[in-house]
Coordinates of C-alpha atoms in Angstrom, one line a residue:
M19 CA 57.6 -2.9 -14.7
S20 CA 59.3 -5.8 -12.9
D21 CA 59.6 -9.3 -14.1
S22 CA 59.7 -12.5 -11.9
T23 CA 60.8 -15.7 -13.4
S24 CA 60.6 -19.4 -12.4
R25 CA 62.4 -22.3 -14.1
S26 CA 61.5 -25.9 -14.6
G27 CA 64.3 -27.7 -16.5
S28 CA 64.8 -25.7 -19.7
T29 CA 61.4 -24.0 -19.5
V30 CA 61.2 -20.4 -18.2
F31 CA 58.1 -18.6 -17.3
R32 CA 58.2 -14.8 -17.1
Q33 CA 55.6 -13.1 -14.9
D34 CA 54.7 -9.6 -15.8
S35 CA 53.6 -7.9 -12.6
D36 CA 51.4 -5.3 -14.5
S37 CA 49.6 -7.3 -17.0
G38 CA 49.5 -10.7 -15.2
Q39 CA 50.6 -12.6 -18.3
S40 CA 53.0 -15.5 -18.3
A41 CA 55.0 -16.5 -21.4
P42 CA 57.9 -18.9 -22.0
D43 CA 61.3 -17.5 -22.7
N44 CA 62.0 -20.2 -25.2
A45 CA 58.9 -21.6 -27.0
S46 CA 60.9 -24.2 -28.9
D47 CA 61.7 -26.0 -25.6
I48 CA 58.1 -26.6 -24.7
S49 CA 56.0 -29.4 -26.2
W50 CA 52.7 -27.9 -25.1
L51 CA 51.1 -25.9 -22.4
S52 CA 48.1 -27.2 -20.5
W53 CA 45.3 -24.8 -19.4
D54 CA 43.1 -26.5 -16.7
G55 CA 41.1 -23.6 -15.3
N56 CA 43.4 -22.6 -12.4
N57 CA 46.7 -24.2 -13.1
V58 CA 49.2 -23.7 -15.9
Q59 CA 51.5 -26.7 -16.3
A60 CA 54.7 -26.6 -18.3
L61 CA 56.1 -29.9 -19.6
E62 CA 59.5 -30.2 -21.1
S63 CA 60.2 -31.8 -24.4
E64 CA 63.8 -32.6 -23.3
E65 CA 64.3 -34.9 -20.4
S66 CA 66.4 -32.8 -18.0
A67 CA 66.4 -32.5 -14.2
S68 CA 64.9 -29.5 -12.5
P69 CA 67.6 -27.1 -11.1
R70 CA 65.6 -26.7 -7.9
S71 CA 65.5 -30.4 -7.1
T72 CA 67.7 -33.4 -7.8
T73 CA 66.0 -36.6 -9.0
S74 CA 67.4 -40.0 -9.9
S75 CA 66.9 -41.5 -13.4
S76 CA 64.0 -43.6 -12.0
D77 CA 62.2 -40.3 -11.1
E78 CA 62.6 -38.6 -14.4
Q79 CA 59.0 -39.3 -15.3
Q80 CA 57.6 -37.7 -12.2
P81 CA 55.5 -34.6 -12.9
S82 CA 57.2 -31.2 -12.5
T83 CA 56.4 -29.3 -9.3
S84 CA 56.4 -25.9 -11.0
V85 CA 52.8 -24.8 -11.2
A86 CA 51.5 -21.4 -12.2
R87 CA 48.5 -20.6 -10.1
R88 CA 45.8 -18.0 -10.4
S89 CA 45.5 -15.9 -7.2
K90 CA 42.0 -15.8 -5.8
S91 CA 42.6 -12.5 -4.2
S92 CA 43.7 -10.6 -7.4
S93 CA 43.4 -10.9 -11.2
T94 CA 47.1 -11.5 -11.7
R95 CA 48.8 -14.9 -12.1
T96 CA 51.6 -15.8 -9.7
T97 CA 54.1 -18.6 -10.2
T98 CA 55.0 -20.6 -7.2
A99 CA 57.0 -23.8 -6.8
T100 CA 55.3 -26.3 -4.5
A101 CA 56.1 -29.9 -3.7
P102 CA 53.3 -32.4 -3.3
R103 CA 52.3 -33.4 0.2
P104 CA 53.8 -36.7 1.2
S105 CA 50.3 -38.1 2.1
A106 CA 48.6 -36.9 -1.1
R107 CA 48.9 -38.5 -4.5
P108 CA 50.6 -36.2 -7.0
R109 CA 48.2 -34.4 -9.4
A110 CA 48.0 -36.3 -12.7
R111 CA 49.8 -34.6 -15.6
P112 CA 49.6 -35.3 -19.3
Q113 CA 52.5 -37.1 -20.9
P114 CA 54.2 -35.5 -24.0
I115 CA 52.7 -36.9 -27.2
P116 CA 54.4 -36.7 -30.6
A117 CA 52.8 -34.1 -32.9
T118 CA 52.3 -36.7 -35.6
A119 CA 49.9 -38.6 -33.4
N120 CA 47.4 -35.7 -33.4
T121 CA 45.3 -36.2 -36.6
F122 CA 43.2 -33.1 -36.1
N123 CA 46.1 -31.0 -34.9
F124 CA 44.8 -30.4 -31.4
D125 CA 46.9 -28.1 -29.1
L126 CA 46.4 -27.8 -25.4
F127 CA 45.4 -24.3 -24.3
D128 CA 48.1 -21.8 -23.6
A129 CA 48.1 -20.4 -20.1
G130 CA 47.2 -16.9 -21.1
D131 CA 44.8 -17.9 -23.9
R132 CA 41.7 -15.7 -23.8
Y133 CA 40.1 -17.6 -26.6
V134 CA 36.5 -16.6 -27.4
N135 CA 34.5 -18.9 -29.8
D136 CA 32.4 -16.3 -31.7
W137 CA 32.3 -17.7 -35.2
L138 CA 28.6 -18.7 -35.1
P139 CA 26.3 -15.8 -36.3
D140 CA 23.6 -14.6 -34.0
F141 CA 20.4 -16.6 -34.0
S142 CA 17.8 -14.5 -35.8
Q143 CA 14.8 -16.8 -36.1
Q144 CA 11.7 -16.4 -34.0
P145 CA 10.8 -19.6 -32.1
G146 CA 7.2 -20.4 -31.6
L147 CA 3.9 -21.1 -33.4
L148 CA 3.9 -20.9 -37.2
V149 CA 0.1 -21.2 -37.6
D150 CA -2.8 -19.0 -36.8
T151 CA -4.5 -20.4 -33.7
E152 CA -7.2 -17.8 -33.1
N153 CA -10.3 -19.5 -31.7
F154 CA -8.6 -22.8 -31.6
R155 CA -10.1 -25.6 -29.4
C156 CA -8.0 -28.3 -27.9
V157 CA -9.0 -30.7 -30.7
D158 CA -7.9 -28.2 -33.3
F159 CA -4.3 -28.4 -32.1
F160 CA -4.5 -32.2 -32.3
S161 CA -6.0 -31.9 -35.8
L162 CA -3.0 -30.0 -37.0
F163 CA -1.2 -33.4 -37.0
F164 CA -4.0 -35.9 -37.0
S165 CA -5.7 -34.1 -39.9
P166 CA -8.9 -35.1 -41.7
A167 CA -6.7 -36.5 -44.5
V168 CA -5.3 -39.0 -41.9
I169 CA -8.8 -39.9 -40.8
D170 CA -9.9 -40.4 -44.4
L171 CA -6.8 -42.6 -45.0
L172 CA -7.7 -44.8 -42.0
V173 CA -11.4 -45.1 -43.2
T174 CA -10.5 -46.0 -46.7
Q175 CA -7.8 -48.6 -45.8
T176 CA -9.9 -50.1 -43.0
N177 CA -12.8 -50.7 -45.3
S178 CA -10.5 -52.0 -48.0
Y179 CA -8.8 -54.4 -45.7
A180 CA -12.2 -55.7 -44.3
A181 CA -13.3 -56.4 -47.9
H182 CA -10.0 -58.1 -48.6
C183 CA -10.5 -60.4 -45.6
L184 CA -14.3 -61.0 -45.7
D185 CA -15.1 -61.2 -49.4
P186 CA -13.7 -64.8 -49.8
L187 CA -15.8 -66.0 -46.8
P188 CA -19.3 -67.4 -47.1
A189 CA -22.3 -65.2 -46.4
T190 CA -23.0 -67.0 -43.2
N191 CA -19.7 -66.1 -41.6
Y192 CA -20.1 -64.5 -38.2
Y193 CA -17.9 -61.4 -38.9
K194 CA -19.2 -60.9 -42.5
K195 CA -22.8 -60.8 -41.3
R196 CA -22.0 -58.2 -38.7
W197 CA -19.5 -56.0 -40.6
S198 CA -20.5 -52.6 -42.1
D199 CA -18.2 -50.0 -43.6
T200 CA -17.0 -47.4 -41.3
Y201 CA -17.0 -43.6 -41.8
R202 CA -15.2 -40.5 -40.6
E203 CA -17.3 -39.8 -37.5
E204 CA -17.1 -43.4 -36.3
M205 CA -13.3 -43.5 -36.9
Q206 CA -12.9 -40.3 -34.9
A207 CA -14.9 -41.8 -32.1
F208 CA -12.8 -45.0 -32.3
I209 CA -9.6 -42.9 -31.9
G210 CA -11.1 -41.0 -29.1
L211 CA -11.8 -44.2 -27.2
Q212 CA -8.2 -45.2 -27.6
I213 CA -7.0 -41.9 -26.1
A214 CA -9.5 -42.4 -23.3
M215 CA -8.0 -45.8 -22.5
G216 CA -4.8 -44.0 -21.7
L217 CA -6.5 -41.8 -19.1
N218 CA -8.2 -44.8 -17.4
P219 CA -6.1 -47.9 -18.0
K220 CA -7.7 -51.3 -17.4
P221 CA -6.2 -54.8 -17.4
S222 CA -8.1 -55.8 -20.6
I223 CA -10.1 -54.1 -23.3
D224 CA -13.3 -56.0 -22.2
D225 CA -13.2 -54.2 -18.8
Y226 CA -14.1 -50.9 -20.5
W227 CA -17.5 -52.3 -21.3
R228 CA -18.2 -54.2 -18.1
S229 CA -21.2 -53.1 -16.1
F230 CA -19.7 -53.9 -12.7
W231 CA -20.0 -50.8 -10.5
L232 CA -16.2 -50.7 -9.8
V233 CA -15.1 -50.5 -13.4
D234 CA -18.2 -49.1 -15.2
I235 CA -17.0 -46.0 -17.2
H236 CA -19.8 -45.9 -19.9
F237 CA -17.8 -46.8 -23.0
K238 CA -21.0 -48.5 -24.2
Q239 CA -22.7 -45.1 -24.5
V240 CA -20.2 -44.3 -27.3
M241 CA -19.7 -47.6 -29.1
S242 CA -20.5 -51.2 -28.5
R243 CA -17.7 -53.6 -27.5
H244 CA -18.4 -55.8 -30.6
R245 CA -18.1 -52.8 -33.0
Y246 CA -14.9 -51.6 -31.3
K247 CA -13.3 -55.0 -31.7
L248 CA -14.4 -55.3 -35.3
L249 CA -12.8 -52.0 -36.1
S250 CA -9.6 -53.1 -34.2
A251 CA -9.5 -56.3 -36.2
F252 CA -9.6 -54.5 -39.6
F253 CA -7.8 -51.3 -38.7
H254 CA -5.3 -50.7 -41.5
F255 CA -3.1 -48.1 -43.1
S256 CA -2.2 -49.4 -46.6
D257 CA -3.4 -51.6 -49.4
A258 CA -2.7 -55.2 -48.4
A259 CA -2.8 -56.2 -52.1
Q260 CA 0.3 -54.1 -52.9
H261 CA 2.5 -55.4 -50.1
V262 CA 5.8 -57.0 -51.3
P263 CA 6.8 -60.1 -49.3
R264 CA 10.1 -59.9 -47.4
G265 CA 13.0 -61.1 -49.4
Q266 CA 11.7 -59.9 -52.8
A267 CA 12.8 -56.8 -54.7
G268 CA 10.9 -53.7 -53.6
Y269 CA 10.3 -54.9 -50.1
K270 CA 10.1 -52.1 -47.5
P271 CA 10.0 -52.9 -43.8
L272 CA 7.5 -50.0 -43.0
Q273 CA 5.2 -50.6 -46.0
K274 CA 2.2 -51.5 -43.8
I275 CA 2.3 -48.1 -42.1
H276 CA 4.3 -46.0 -44.5
N277 CA 1.3 -44.0 -45.8
F278 CA 0.4 -43.1 -42.2
L279 CA 3.9 -42.0 -41.3
D280 CA 4.0 -39.8 -44.4
L281 CA 0.8 -37.9 -43.5
S282 CA 1.1 -37.6 -39.8
P283 CA 4.5 -35.9 -39.0
S284 CA 3.6 -32.4 -40.1
F285 CA 5.4 -31.1 -37.0
L286 CA 7.8 -28.9 -39.0
T287 CA 5.0 -26.6 -40.4
A288 CA 3.4 -25.9 -37.0
Y289 CA 6.3 -24.8 -34.8
Y290 CA 9.8 -23.3 -35.1
P291 CA 12.3 -24.4 -32.5
H292 CA 14.7 -22.4 -30.2
Q293 CA 18.4 -22.2 -31.0
Q294 CA 19.2 -25.3 -29.0
V295 CA 18.1 -28.6 -30.4
S296 CA 19.0 -32.2 -29.5
I297 CA 19.1 -35.6 -31.1
D298 CA 18.7 -38.9 -29.3
E299 CA 17.0 -42.2 -29.5
S300 CA 13.4 -43.0 -28.4
M301 CA 11.7 -46.3 -28.2
A302 CA 8.3 -47.4 -29.4
R303 CA 7.4 -50.3 -27.1
F304 CA 6.9 -53.7 -28.7
K305 CA 7.8 -57.2 -27.5
G306 CA 6.4 -59.2 -30.4
R307 CA 8.2 -60.7 -33.3
C308 CA 9.6 -58.3 -35.9
H309 CA 13.0 -58.4 -37.6
F310 CA 13.9 -54.8 -37.0
R311 CA 12.9 -54.7 -33.3
Q312 CA 15.7 -53.4 -31.2
Y313 CA 17.0 -54.1 -27.7
M314 CA 18.5 -51.1 -25.8
P315 CA 19.3 -52.0 -22.1
D316 CA 20.0 -48.5 -21.0
K317 CA 16.5 -47.2 -22.0
P318 CA 13.4 -47.3 -19.8
T319 CA 11.7 -49.0 -22.7
K320 CA 14.2 -51.7 -23.5
R321 CA 12.5 -53.6 -26.4
G322 CA 10.8 -52.0 -29.3
F323 CA 11.4 -49.9 -32.4
K324 CA 14.2 -47.4 -32.3
C325 CA 13.3 -43.9 -33.4
F326 CA 15.9 -41.2 -33.9
C327 CA 14.3 -37.9 -32.8
L328 CA 15.1 -34.3 -33.2
C329 CA 13.6 -32.2 -30.4
D330 CA 13.6 -28.6 -29.2
S331 CA 15.8 -28.5 -26.1
V332 CA 13.7 -25.8 -24.5
S333 CA 10.1 -26.7 -25.2
Y334 CA 10.7 -30.5 -25.8
Y335 CA 8.6 -30.3 -29.0
C336 CA 9.5 -33.2 -31.4
L337 CA 10.4 -31.8 -34.8
R338 CA 11.2 -34.9 -36.8
F339 CA 11.8 -38.6 -36.2
V340 CA 13.2 -41.5 -38.2
V341 CA 12.3 -45.2 -37.5
Y342 CA 15.4 -47.4 -37.7
T343 CA 14.8 -50.6 -39.7
G344 CA 18.3 -52.0 -39.8
K345 CA 21.5 -51.3 -41.7
D346 CA 20.3 -53.4 -44.7
F347 CA 17.4 -50.9 -45.3
S348 CA 19.3 -47.7 -44.5
P349 CA 21.3 -46.9 -47.7
L350 CA 24.1 -44.4 -47.2
P351 CA 25.8 -42.1 -49.7
D352 CA 29.3 -43.2 -50.8
G353 CA 31.9 -42.4 -48.1
K354 CA 29.3 -41.1 -45.7
A355 CA 29.2 -42.3 -42.1
F356 CA 25.8 -43.5 -40.8
T357 CA 25.6 -41.0 -37.9
N358 CA 26.7 -38.1 -40.2
H359 CA 24.0 -38.9 -42.7
L360 CA 21.4 -39.4 -40.0
V361 CA 22.2 -36.0 -38.3
E362 CA 22.0 -34.2 -41.7
T363 CA 18.7 -35.9 -42.4
L364 CA 17.1 -34.9 -39.1
L365 CA 18.5 -31.3 -39.4
D366 CA 17.3 -30.8 -42.9
G367 CA 15.7 -27.4 -43.0
Y368 CA 17.5 -26.1 -39.9
L369 CA 21.1 -26.0 -41.2
D370 CA 22.7 -22.6 -42.0
K371 CA 20.4 -20.9 -39.4
S372 CA 22.8 -20.7 -36.4
H373 CA 21.3 -23.6 -34.4
I374 CA 23.3 -25.5 -31.8
L375 CA 23.0 -29.2 -31.8
F376 CA 23.4 -31.3 -28.6
C377 CA 24.1 -35.0 -29.0
D378 CA 25.7 -37.9 -27.1
N379 CA 28.8 -39.9 -27.9
F380 CA 26.9 -42.1 -30.4
Y381 CA 26.8 -39.2 -32.9
S382 CA 29.7 -37.0 -31.8
S383 CA 32.8 -36.9 -33.9
Q384 CA 35.3 -34.3 -35.0
G385 CA 34.4 -34.9 -38.7
L386 CA 30.6 -34.3 -38.0
F387 CA 31.2 -31.2 -36.0
R388 CA 33.4 -29.8 -38.8
E389 CA 30.7 -30.5 -41.3
L390 CA 28.1 -28.8 -39.2
Q391 CA 30.4 -25.8 -38.7
N392 CA 30.6 -25.4 -42.5
R393 CA 26.8 -25.3 -42.5
Q394 CA 26.7 -22.5 -39.9
T395 CA 25.5 -24.9 -37.2
G396 CA 27.2 -25.3 -33.8
A397 CA 27.5 -28.7 -32.0
V398 CA 28.2 -29.9 -28.4
G399 CA 28.4 -33.4 -27.3
T400 CA 30.2 -36.1 -25.3
V401 CA 32.7 -38.2 -27.1
V402 CA 34.5 -41.5 -26.5
E403 CA 38.3 -41.4 -26.4
T404 CA 38.6 -44.1 -29.0
R405 CA 36.8 -41.9 -31.6
K406 CA 39.1 -41.2 -34.6
G407 CA 40.8 -37.8 -34.3
F408 CA 40.3 -37.4 -30.5
P409 CA 43.4 -35.6 -29.1
E410 CA 46.0 -38.1 -27.7
Q411 CA 46.9 -35.6 -25.0
L412 CA 43.5 -36.0 -23.4
K413 CA 43.3 -39.8 -23.4
K414 CA 43.3 -41.6 -20.1
V415 CA 46.6 -43.4 -20.9
H416 CA 48.3 -40.1 -21.1
L417 CA 46.2 -38.0 -18.8
P418 CA 45.1 -39.9 -15.7
L419 CA 42.7 -37.7 -13.8
R420 CA 41.2 -38.2 -10.4
K421 CA 38.1 -36.8 -8.7
G422 CA 38.6 -33.1 -8.0
D423 CA 41.1 -32.4 -10.7
D424 CA 40.6 -29.4 -12.9
P425 CA 39.5 -29.9 -16.5
V426 CA 42.0 -30.0 -19.2
F427 CA 41.3 -28.4 -22.6
A428 CA 42.6 -28.7 -26.1
K429 CA 41.6 -27.0 -29.4
A430 CA 41.9 -27.4 -33.1
G431 CA 40.7 -24.2 -34.7
D432 CA 37.2 -23.6 -33.3
L433 CA 36.8 -27.2 -32.1
V434 CA 37.4 -27.5 -28.4
A435 CA 37.9 -30.8 -26.5
T436 CA 38.0 -31.3 -22.8
A437 CA 38.7 -34.1 -20.4
W438 CA 37.2 -33.8 -16.9
H439 CA 36.7 -36.1 -13.9
D440 CA 33.9 -35.4 -11.5
T441 CA 32.0 -38.5 -10.4
K442 CA 33.5 -40.2 -13.4
R443 CA 35.7 -39.3 -16.4
V444 CA 33.9 -37.6 -19.3
C445 CA 35.2 -36.1 -22.5
L446 CA 33.3 -33.5 -24.5
L447 CA 33.6 -31.7 -27.8
S448 CA 32.2 -28.3 -28.8
T449 CA 32.4 -25.8 -31.6
V450 CA 30.7 -23.0 -29.7
H451 CA 32.5 -22.9 -26.3
S452 CA 35.9 -22.0 -25.1
N453 CA 38.0 -23.1 -22.1
G454 CA 35.8 -21.3 -19.6
V455 CA 35.0 -22.9 -16.2
M456 CA 32.6 -22.2 -13.5
H457 CA 32.8 -22.6 -9.7
K458 CA 30.2 -25.0 -8.3
R459 CA 29.5 -26.4 -4.9
I460 CA 28.6 -30.1 -4.9
R461 CA 27.2 -32.1 -2.0
C462 CA 29.7 -34.3 -0.4
S463 CA 29.3 -36.1 2.9
K464 CA 33.0 -36.7 3.3
T465 CA 34.1 -33.1 3.4
P466 CA 33.6 -30.6 6.2
G467 CA 30.3 -28.6 5.7
G468 CA 28.9 -31.3 3.4
F469 CA 30.0 -29.5 0.2
R470 CA 33.0 -29.5 -2.0
A471 CA 34.1 -27.0 -4.6
V472 CA 34.7 -28.0 -8.2
Q473 CA 35.7 -26.3 -11.4
K474 CA 33.2 -27.4 -14.0
P475 CA 33.6 -26.6 -17.7
I476 CA 31.0 -24.3 -19.0
L477 CA 30.4 -26.5 -22.0
A478 CA 29.6 -29.4 -19.6
E479 CA 27.0 -27.2 -17.9
S480 CA 25.5 -26.2 -21.2
Y481 CA 25.4 -29.9 -22.3
N482 CA 23.6 -30.9 -19.1
S483 CA 21.0 -28.1 -19.6
Y484 CA 20.1 -28.8 -23.3
M485 CA 20.9 -32.4 -24.0
G486 CA 17.7 -33.7 -22.4
G487 CA 15.2 -32.6 -25.0
V488 CA 14.4 -36.1 -26.3
D489 CA 14.4 -37.6 -22.8
H490 CA 12.0 -35.0 -21.5
F491 CA 9.8 -35.7 -24.6
D492 CA 9.8 -39.4 -23.7
Q493 CA 8.6 -38.5 -20.2
L494 CA 5.7 -36.5 -21.6
H495 CA 5.0 -39.3 -24.1
R496 CA 4.7 -41.9 -21.4
N497 CA 2.0 -39.9 -19.6
Y498 CA -1.4 -41.4 -20.4
H499 CA -0.1 -43.5 -23.3
Y500 CA -2.2 -46.3 -24.8
P501 CA -1.8 -49.1 -22.3
H502 CA -2.7 -52.3 -24.3
R503 CA -0.4 -54.5 -26.4
S504 CA -1.0 -55.9 -29.9
Y505 CA 0.4 -58.8 -31.9
K506 CA 0.7 -56.5 -34.9
W507 CA 3.9 -54.6 -35.0
Y508 CA 2.6 -51.6 -36.9
M509 CA 0.0 -51.0 -34.2
A510 CA 2.8 -50.2 -31.8
L511 CA 4.1 -47.5 -34.2
Y512 CA 0.6 -46.2 -34.8
H513 CA 0.0 -45.6 -31.0
Y514 CA 3.5 -44.2 -30.7
V515 CA 2.9 -41.6 -33.4
K516 CA -0.7 -40.9 -32.1
D517 CA 0.6 -40.1 -28.6
M518 CA 3.4 -38.1 -30.1
C519 CA 0.8 -35.9 -31.9
L520 CA -1.0 -35.5 -28.6
V521 CA 2.2 -34.4 -26.8
N522 CA 3.1 -31.9 -29.5
A523 CA -0.5 -30.6 -29.6
H524 CA -0.4 -29.9 -25.9
I525 CA 3.0 -28.1 -26.3
L526 CA 1.4 -25.9 -29.0
Y527 CA -1.6 -25.3 -26.7
K528 CA 0.6 -24.1 -23.9
A529 CA 2.7 -21.9 -26.2
D530 CA -0.6 -20.3 -27.3
G531 CA -1.4 -19.4 -23.7
G532 CA -3.5 -22.4 -22.7
T533 CA -3.7 -23.4 -19.0
D534 CA -5.2 -26.9 -19.0
S535 CA -3.2 -29.7 -17.7
V536 CA -2.3 -32.7 -19.9
K537 CA -5.2 -34.7 -18.5
D538 CA -7.8 -31.9 -19.0
F539 CA -6.4 -31.3 -22.5
R540 CA -6.8 -34.9 -23.5
S541 CA -10.3 -35.0 -22.0
S542 CA -11.3 -32.1 -24.2
V543 CA -9.9 -33.8 -27.3
I544 CA -11.8 -37.0 -26.4
D545 CA -15.1 -35.1 -26.0
A546 CA -14.7 -33.4 -29.4
L547 CA -13.9 -36.7 -31.2
V548 CA -16.7 -38.8 -29.8
K549 CA -19.6 -36.3 -29.5
P550 CA -20.3 -36.0 -33.3
Y551 CA -20.6 -39.8 -33.5
M552 CA -22.8 -40.1 -30.4
G553 CA -25.2 -37.5 -31.9
M554 CA -25.6 -39.4 -35.2
R555 CA -25.4 -43.0 -33.9
P556 CA -28.5 -45.0 -35.0
G557 CA -29.8 -46.0 -31.6
R558 CA -31.8 -49.1 -30.9
P559 CA -35.1 -48.6 -29.0
R560 CA -35.0 -50.1 -25.6
A561 CA -38.0 -52.0 -24.1
Q562 CA -39.2 -50.0 -21.1
P563 CA -40.7 -51.9 -18.2
N564 CA -44.6 -51.6 -17.9
P565 CA -45.7 -52.5 -14.4
T566 CA -49.3 -51.7 -15.2
A567 CA -49.5 -54.3 -18.0
E568 CA -47.9 -56.9 -15.7
R569 CA -50.3 -56.1 -13.0
L570 CA -53.4 -56.2 -15.2
S571 CA -52.6 -59.7 -16.5
A572 CA -53.4 -61.2 -13.1
A573 CA -56.0 -63.6 -14.3
Q574 CA -53.7 -65.2 -16.8
L575 CA -50.8 -65.4 -14.4
G576 CA -52.7 -66.9 -11.4
H577 CA -52.9 -63.9 -9.0
F578 CA -55.2 -65.1 -6.2
P579 CA -55.5 -63.9 -2.6
A580 CA -53.9 -65.8 0.3
K581 CA -53.5 -65.3 4.0
F582 CA -50.2 -64.7 5.9
A583 CA -49.2 -67.7 7.9
D584 CA -48.7 -65.6 11.0
A585 CA -52.1 -64.4 12.3
K586 CA -50.5 -61.5 14.1
H587 CA -48.8 -60.2 10.9
R588 CA -51.2 -57.6 9.5
P589 CA -49.4 -55.1 7.2
L590 CA -51.0 -52.0 5.7
C591 CA -53.1 -52.5 2.5
K592 CA -51.3 -51.2 -0.5
V593 CA -54.4 -49.8 -2.2
C594 CA -55.8 -48.1 0.9
S595 CA -52.4 -46.4 1.5
T596 CA -52.9 -44.5 -1.8
I597 CA -55.6 -42.4 -0.2
K598 CA -53.7 -42.2 3.1
K599 CA -56.1 -44.6 4.8
R600 CA -54.7 -46.9 7.5
A601 CA -56.1 -50.4 6.9
Q602 CA -54.4 -53.5 8.2
T603 CA -55.1 -56.9 6.5
R604 CA -54.1 -60.5 6.7
F605 CA -54.5 -61.1 2.9
Y606 CA -52.0 -60.6 0.2
C607 CA -51.1 -61.5 -3.4
P608 CA -48.3 -64.1 -3.5
Q609 CA -47.4 -63.3 -7.1
C610 CA -47.1 -59.5 -6.4
N611 CA -46.0 -60.0 -2.8
T612 CA -48.4 -57.1 -1.9
A613 CA -50.7 -56.8 1.1
L614 CA -54.3 -56.2 -0.1
C615 CA -57.8 -56.0 1.5
V616 CA -60.3 -58.5 0.4
E617 CA -63.3 -57.2 2.2
R618 CA -63.0 -53.7 0.7
D619 CA -62.5 -54.9 -2.8
C620 CA -58.9 -53.7 -2.9
F621 CA -57.6 -57.0 -4.3
R622 CA -59.8 -56.5 -7.4
I623 CA -58.9 -52.9 -7.8
W624 CA -55.1 -53.7 -7.7
H625 CA -55.3 -56.2 -10.5
T626 CA -57.9 -54.5 -12.7
A627 CA -57.8 -50.7 -12.4
A628 CA -55.2 -48.7 -14.3
D629 CA -55.5 -45.8 -11.8
V630 CA -55.5 -47.5 -8.4
R631 CA -55.9 -44.3 -6.4
Q632 CA -58.9 -43.0 -8.4
A633 CA -60.6 -46.4 -8.2
R634 CA -60.2 -46.6 -4.4
Q635 CA -61.6 -43.1 -4.0
Q636 CA -64.7 -44.2 -5.8
L637 CA -65.3 -46.8 -3.0
E638 CA -65.5 -44.0 -0.4
L639 CA -68.3 -42.2 -2.2

C-alpha cells in the first residue's frame, strides 16, 4: 500500500491507493470539508499561505487551488493541484463560519462520507380503493362523495330558505305564486344541469334555453328556465335563521356552507394514497366581495378563496382540504407555528405510516421536518435561506455559486440541506435523501452539441417528480368546470367542491379499470342524474295543430274561389292530384293559397270533406 499526499496550508490529504479514501492528517486544523458531488474542498481554519504558491496579504481570501477530484475512469479519488484558468472566474468556495452560528449544528459532508439515509421504515400500506366497486356505474363513484345525505341537505335547506324569504311577502308576489318545494329527484337534475354547463359553456345561463339553432342544446327538455332560476335563487346550505352576524361572538366565516363542507369531503374513506403525498395551495375562483378572499399573483387563478390541499403525488387524488379564512379565525395551539399546525392537520391519519411529504418553501423548516421525523414521516421541500436554522455555510453570502457549479451538501443528523445553482439558485431540505447526485444532459444552445452536463442532486429530482400533486389536481379541476359567476361567495366554494368530487370520482373510476375519458365520464353522470326527474316530471299537454279543422271552417273564415291574375298560370289542382289525375286550373283559394278546380267540385271537397282523396274518387264513379 502506497500513500500520496497533497498539502494546502496546514491541511494534509492522504490518498490511499487501494481503498481510494482521503482523510486529513490533522482534523483539528480543518473547519469543515465540503462534498459537492465531484470535488472535495478543504478550507483552513488558520490563515496561512499555501507552500505551493506565494500570495500577498490582499490575496489571503482567495480560494485554495487544492481540489480533490473523482476520476471518471476509475472508482478511486485522486488529488491534484490545479490553478484556475486566467480567463475563467474561480469556482465559488464557502467561507468559514463560526460553529456557534449554526443553530441546528449542520456540518458539510466529508469527502469520503458514504451516508445512507435509511431511518424511515418501509412503506407497508396498500394504495388504492378502499370501497367495494363491483357493478359500479359512473354516477355511483360520484355518489361516494355527493351522497344522498348531501342531496337531502340541499333539498331541506333550499325549501327552508325559500320559505324564509317568501313567507313575509303578499300572496300576489310573482315568485311566491310560482314557487313549489323541491325534492330529491329535481335537485339531482338541477345539479346535473350545472355539470352539463361545464361541458358546453355559454356566455350566459339564458343561452342554454334559447331555441336558436346555433345554441339549442335541449335544456328545456329537462327543466324550464324559470324553474332553474328559481332553484338557483333559493339554493342554500344552512339555516339562515341561525346565522351569527359578523363581529358578534360565535361568528364563523364559513357558516353559510359549513354543513355542506362537513358532509362532502368523504375522500379519506374511499381511497388510500401512495407513499408520496404533497401539500400546496389551490384557489377557488371568486372576484366578488368577501373579507377572506385572497390574492395570489403567482397562481393561474389569482383571486379567490385559498384552499390548502393534501394530494396523492402519483394519482393526484385530493385527500383533504382546508379553506383559509384569515389569521383571526385560525386559532393555533400555544407555541405552534401556523404552517406546522396546518401540516399536522392535513396529515392527520397518515402520520406514523412512513409517508413522504413534499412541500414548498412556504411550509419547509428544520423544526417541521424534525417533528415529522419523530412521527415516522419523511419530508422533502425547498427552503428559503432566511429560514431560522438554515446552515450559514450554504447561504449565498458565504457560498456564491454560479451556473454549472456542483451542489454543496450539509447535514444535521438525518436532515440534509443542499444549495445548487442550475438556472437559478435553489436550496432544499430532506430527511430521506443523502448527498447523492445524478448526471443529466440539459439543452443549451451556447455549448457545442446543444447540450451541457450537470450534476443534479437526487433530492432535487425527487422533488420535481412528486411536488406537483396539487398542481396536477388543479389542472384536472379546471377541465369542464362550472363556467358562470355568482355574487354569492358560498356558491364559488360549492362549485369548487362539486368539481373536486367529480375529479376524485373519475380518478377512482380509472383506478377501478374504467376507460372512459373525463368528458364521457361526466356525460354518464349527467344522464344518471337527470333521467329519473325527466321520467317523473309532470308534463303539460301541448296543443297539436289540426289542419283538418282549420280547413273545414272555410265558411266562417271567408274561403272563396278566385282566379289567378296571369291567365297563363295554370297550376295543378290539389284535390285532383290526390288521385294522380293531372288537371290544370285557373282557380285557387286565397286563404289556403291552394289551386283548386271549380268545374269539378274540387273547391267544395277541399273545404268540406275530411277525407279529400275518398271524396274525389266518388266523383269518378
